[in-house]
Coordinates of C-alpha atoms in Angstrom, one line a residue:
M237 CA 0.0 0.0 0.1
N238 CA 1.1 3.5 -0.8
L239 CA 0.3 6.7 1.1
C240 CA -0.3 10.0 -0.6
Q241 CA -0.7 13.3 1.4
F242 CA -2.8 16.2 0.2
R243 CA -2.9 19.8 1.6
Y244 CA -6.1 21.8 1.7
S245 CA -7.4 24.9 3.6
D246 CA -3.8 26.1 4.1
D247 CA -2.7 23.7 6.9
N248 CA -5.0 20.7 6.7
L249 CA -3.6 17.4 5.6
G250 CA -5.6 14.5 4.2
Y251 CA -4.5 11.2 2.8
L252 CA -5.3 8.5 0.2
I253 CA -4.1 5.0 0.9
A254 CA -3.7 3.4 -2.4
G255 CA -3.4 -0.1 -3.7
T256 CA -3.0 -1.2 -7.3
R257 CA -6.7 -0.8 -8.2
H258 CA -8.4 0.8 -5.2
A259 CA -8.0 3.6 -2.6
I260 CA -9.3 4.8 0.7
A261 CA -9.6 8.5 1.5
I262 CA -9.1 9.8 5.1
D263 CA -9.8 13.4 5.9
G264 CA -10.6 14.1 2.3
G265 CA -10.9 17.8 2.2
A266 CA -8.7 18.1 -0.9
V267 CA -11.6 16.8 -3.1
Q268 CA -10.5 17.9 -6.5
E269 CA -6.9 17.0 -6.0
M270 CA -7.8 13.6 -4.7
L271 CA -10.2 13.0 -7.7
A272 CA -7.5 13.9 -10.1
F273 CA -5.1 11.5 -8.5
L274 CA -7.6 8.7 -8.6
D275 CA -8.3 9.4 -12.3
T276 CA -4.6 9.7 -13.2
H277 CA -3.7 6.4 -11.6
G278 CA -6.7 4.5 -12.6
L279 CA -7.9 4.0 -8.9
T280 CA -11.3 3.3 -7.6
L281 CA -12.2 5.0 -4.4
T282 CA -13.8 2.4 -2.2
A283 CA -14.2 4.1 1.2
V284 CA -14.2 7.7 2.7
T285 CA -13.3 8.0 6.4
N286 CA -12.0 10.4 9.1
T287 CA -9.5 10.6 11.9
H288 CA -12.3 12.5 13.9
T289 CA -15.5 14.4 13.1
H290 CA -14.4 18.1 13.5
P291 CA -15.7 19.9 10.5
D292 CA -12.3 20.7 8.9
H293 CA -11.7 17.0 8.6
T294 CA -15.1 15.9 7.3
S295 CA -15.6 18.8 4.8
G296 CA -14.8 16.5 1.8
N297 CA -16.9 13.5 2.7
S298 CA -20.1 14.3 0.8
A299 CA -18.4 15.5 -2.4
L300 CA -16.1 12.5 -2.5
V301 CA -18.9 10.0 -1.9
Q302 CA -21.1 11.6 -4.5
A303 CA -18.3 11.8 -7.1
T304 CA -17.1 8.2 -6.7
G305 CA -19.9 6.1 -5.1
A306 CA -17.4 5.1 -2.3
A307 CA -18.8 4.1 1.0
L308 CA -18.8 6.5 3.9
V309 CA -17.3 4.7 6.8
E310 CA -18.2 6.5 10.0
I311 CA -16.2 6.3 13.1
P312 CA -18.6 4.1 15.2
Q313 CA -18.1 1.5 12.3
L314 CA -14.4 1.8 12.5
L315 CA -14.4 1.4 16.3
Q316 CA -16.6 -1.7 16.0
T317 CA -14.4 -3.4 13.4
G318 CA -10.9 -2.0 14.4
R319 CA -9.7 -2.2 10.9
L320 CA -10.1 -1.3 7.3
E321 CA -9.3 -3.8 4.4
L322 CA -7.7 -2.7 1.1
E323 CA -6.9 -5.3 -1.5
G324 CA -6.4 -8.0 1.1
A325 CA -4.2 -5.8 3.4
T326 CA -5.3 -4.6 6.7
I327 CA -5.2 -1.1 8.1
E328 CA -5.5 -1.2 11.8
V329 CA -7.8 1.5 13.4
H330 CA -7.1 2.5 17.1
H331 CA -9.4 4.6 19.2
T332 CA -7.2 7.5 20.6
P333 CA -9.5 9.8 22.7
G334 CA -8.0 13.0 23.9
H335 CA -8.1 15.7 21.3
S336 CA -11.6 14.6 20.6
A337 CA -13.7 11.7 22.1
D338 CA -14.0 10.1 18.7
S339 CA -10.4 10.4 17.5
V340 CA -8.8 7.4 15.8
V341 CA -5.5 6.7 14.1
F342 CA -4.7 4.5 11.2
H343 CA -1.7 2.2 11.4
F344 CA -0.2 -0.1 8.8
D345 CA 3.4 -1.1 8.0
D346 CA 5.5 1.7 9.3
V347 CA 2.8 4.4 8.8
L348 CA 0.7 6.1 11.5
I349 CA -1.9 8.5 10.2
A350 CA -2.3 10.5 13.4
G351 CA -4.9 13.2 12.6
D352 CA -4.9 15.8 15.4
T353 CA -3.8 13.2 18.1
L354 CA -0.1 13.8 17.4
F355 CA 1.4 16.5 15.4
I356 CA 5.1 17.2 14.8
G357 CA 6.5 18.6 18.0
K358 CA 3.3 18.5 20.0
P359 CA 0.2 16.5 20.7
G360 CA -3.2 18.0 19.8
R361 CA -5.2 20.1 22.1
C362 CA -7.1 18.2 24.7
F363 CA -10.6 19.4 23.8
T364 CA -12.3 16.6 25.5
G365 CA -11.1 17.8 28.9
D366 CA -10.1 14.3 29.6
P367 CA -6.3 14.4 30.0
A368 CA -6.2 10.9 31.6
S369 CA -7.6 9.2 28.4
F370 CA -5.2 11.3 26.3
L371 CA -2.2 10.1 28.3
K372 CA -3.3 6.5 27.7
T373 CA -3.4 7.4 24.0
I374 CA 0.1 8.8 24.0
Q375 CA 1.4 5.8 26.1
W376 CA 0.0 3.4 23.4
I377 CA 1.7 5.6 20.6
L378 CA 5.0 5.2 22.4
T379 CA 4.7 1.4 22.2
L380 CA 5.2 1.6 18.3
P381 CA 8.7 1.2 16.8
D382 CA 11.0 4.1 16.3
N383 CA 10.8 3.9 12.5
T384 CA 7.2 4.6 12.6
R385 CA 6.3 7.5 10.3
V386 CA 4.0 10.0 11.9
Y387 CA 1.6 11.8 9.5
P388 CA -0.4 14.6 11.2
G389 CA -3.6 16.2 10.5
H390 CA -2.2 19.8 10.1
D391 CA 1.0 21.3 9.1
Y392 CA 1.9 23.3 12.2
V393 CA 5.6 22.6 12.0
H394 CA 6.9 26.1 12.1
E395 CA 4.6 27.4 14.6
Y396 CA 4.9 24.4 17.1
V397 CA 8.7 24.2 16.7
S398 CA 9.1 27.9 17.4
D399 CA 7.2 27.4 20.5
L400 CA 9.5 24.5 21.6
A401 CA 12.4 26.5 20.9
A402 CA 11.3 29.2 23.3
I403 CA 10.6 26.5 25.9
E404 CA 13.7 24.3 25.3
P405 CA 16.3 26.3 23.2
N406 CA 19.1 23.9 23.7
N407 CA 17.3 20.8 22.3
P408 CA 19.4 20.0 19.2
E409 CA 16.4 18.1 17.7
I410 CA 14.7 21.3 17.0
A411 CA 17.2 22.3 14.3
R412 CA 17.1 18.8 12.8
C413 CA 13.4 18.9 12.6
L414 CA 13.4 22.2 10.7
A415 CA 16.2 20.9 8.5
A416 CA 14.1 17.9 7.5
Y417 CA 10.9 19.7 6.9
D418 CA 9.2 19.5 3.6
P419 CA 5.9 21.4 3.1
G420 CA 5.2 19.0 0.3
H421 CA 5.5 16.0 2.5
V422 CA 4.9 16.7 6.1
V423 CA 6.1 13.8 8.1
S424 CA 8.1 12.8 11.2
F425 CA 9.5 9.6 12.7
L426 CA 8.6 8.4 16.2
A427 CA 12.3 8.3 17.0
R428 CA 12.5 12.1 16.4
E429 CA 9.3 12.8 18.4
R430 CA 10.8 10.9 21.3
R431 CA 13.6 13.5 21.3
L432 CA 11.5 16.6 20.3
N433 CA 8.2 16.5 21.7
P434 CA 8.0 17.1 25.5
A435 CA 4.7 15.3 25.8
L436 CA 6.4 12.1 24.8
R437 CA 9.2 12.7 27.3
L438 CA 7.4 12.8 30.5
N439 CA 10.0 10.8 32.4
D440 CA 12.9 12.7 30.8
P441 CA 15.0 14.4 33.5
V442 CA 15.4 17.4 31.2
V443 CA 11.5 17.8 31.0
I444 CA 11.2 17.2 34.8
D445 CA 13.7 19.9 35.6
L446 CA 11.9 22.2 33.0
L447 CA 8.6 21.7 35.0
K448 CA 10.3 22.3 38.3
A449 CA 11.9 25.5 37.1
R450 CA 8.5 26.8 36.2
G451 CA 6.8 25.8 39.4
L452 CA 4.6 23.2 37.7
A453 CA 3.5 19.9 39.2
H454 CA 5.7 17.0 38.3
A455 CA 5.6 14.3 41.0
T456 CA 3.7 11.8 39.0
E457 CA 3.5 11.1 35.3
Q458 CA -0.1 12.2 35.3
E459 CA 0.9 15.5 36.8
R460 CA 3.7 15.9 34.4
W461 CA 1.4 15.2 31.4
I462 CA -1.0 17.9 32.6
S463 CA 1.8 20.3 33.3
V464 CA 3.4 19.7 29.9
L465 CA 0.0 20.2 28.2
S466 CA -0.4 23.6 30.0
L467 CA 3.1 24.6 29.1
I468 CA 3.1 23.8 25.4
H469 CA -0.6 24.8 24.6
K470 CA -0.9 28.1 26.3

């Protein structure tokens, strides 16, 4: 399976997972670009789905379904089955509440389509008001291999990395992240995020010292998680 990334509405990122004959759209707001890609490559769109139901991610659903006849696979169905199938291959679907209650990520091979659960440099904002569930989500993501490619739901790279530079100016991973940045292919590796993203480094002495210096709670992992979220998402 191949993954193709599409930019729309300035910083939103949507995806086609493509086989040899069929494809699945995830957060398909780039409707015309996706349709053109399908036509050029002779692909039939079989399913349209989303990482979560915030309107900037679902905006292309109706147009893609109408243009192609693809099935709209809604998140309750994804959560029931836990997977999507494409030409005999399995795409795992994991419930990742935190940013939203219905957030999911898609995992196959070394690819993680993370939506707004995990960006480059930061996790998403905890709009659910349920940081405990969000921490469990992040803990699961950290079980994945270092070579996992993280594909986010938005390109916030410059904004978020600039924020991190103000918080942790001596982290060498910040410069490496900016050097690797390609606006035409926005991706990180979990290995890089483990060194860059404070929310993935809750037990790192550097992060603990950072919280101590700011007078933020740090005694437990849960306290550090809440403190880091308050620090990076002011």
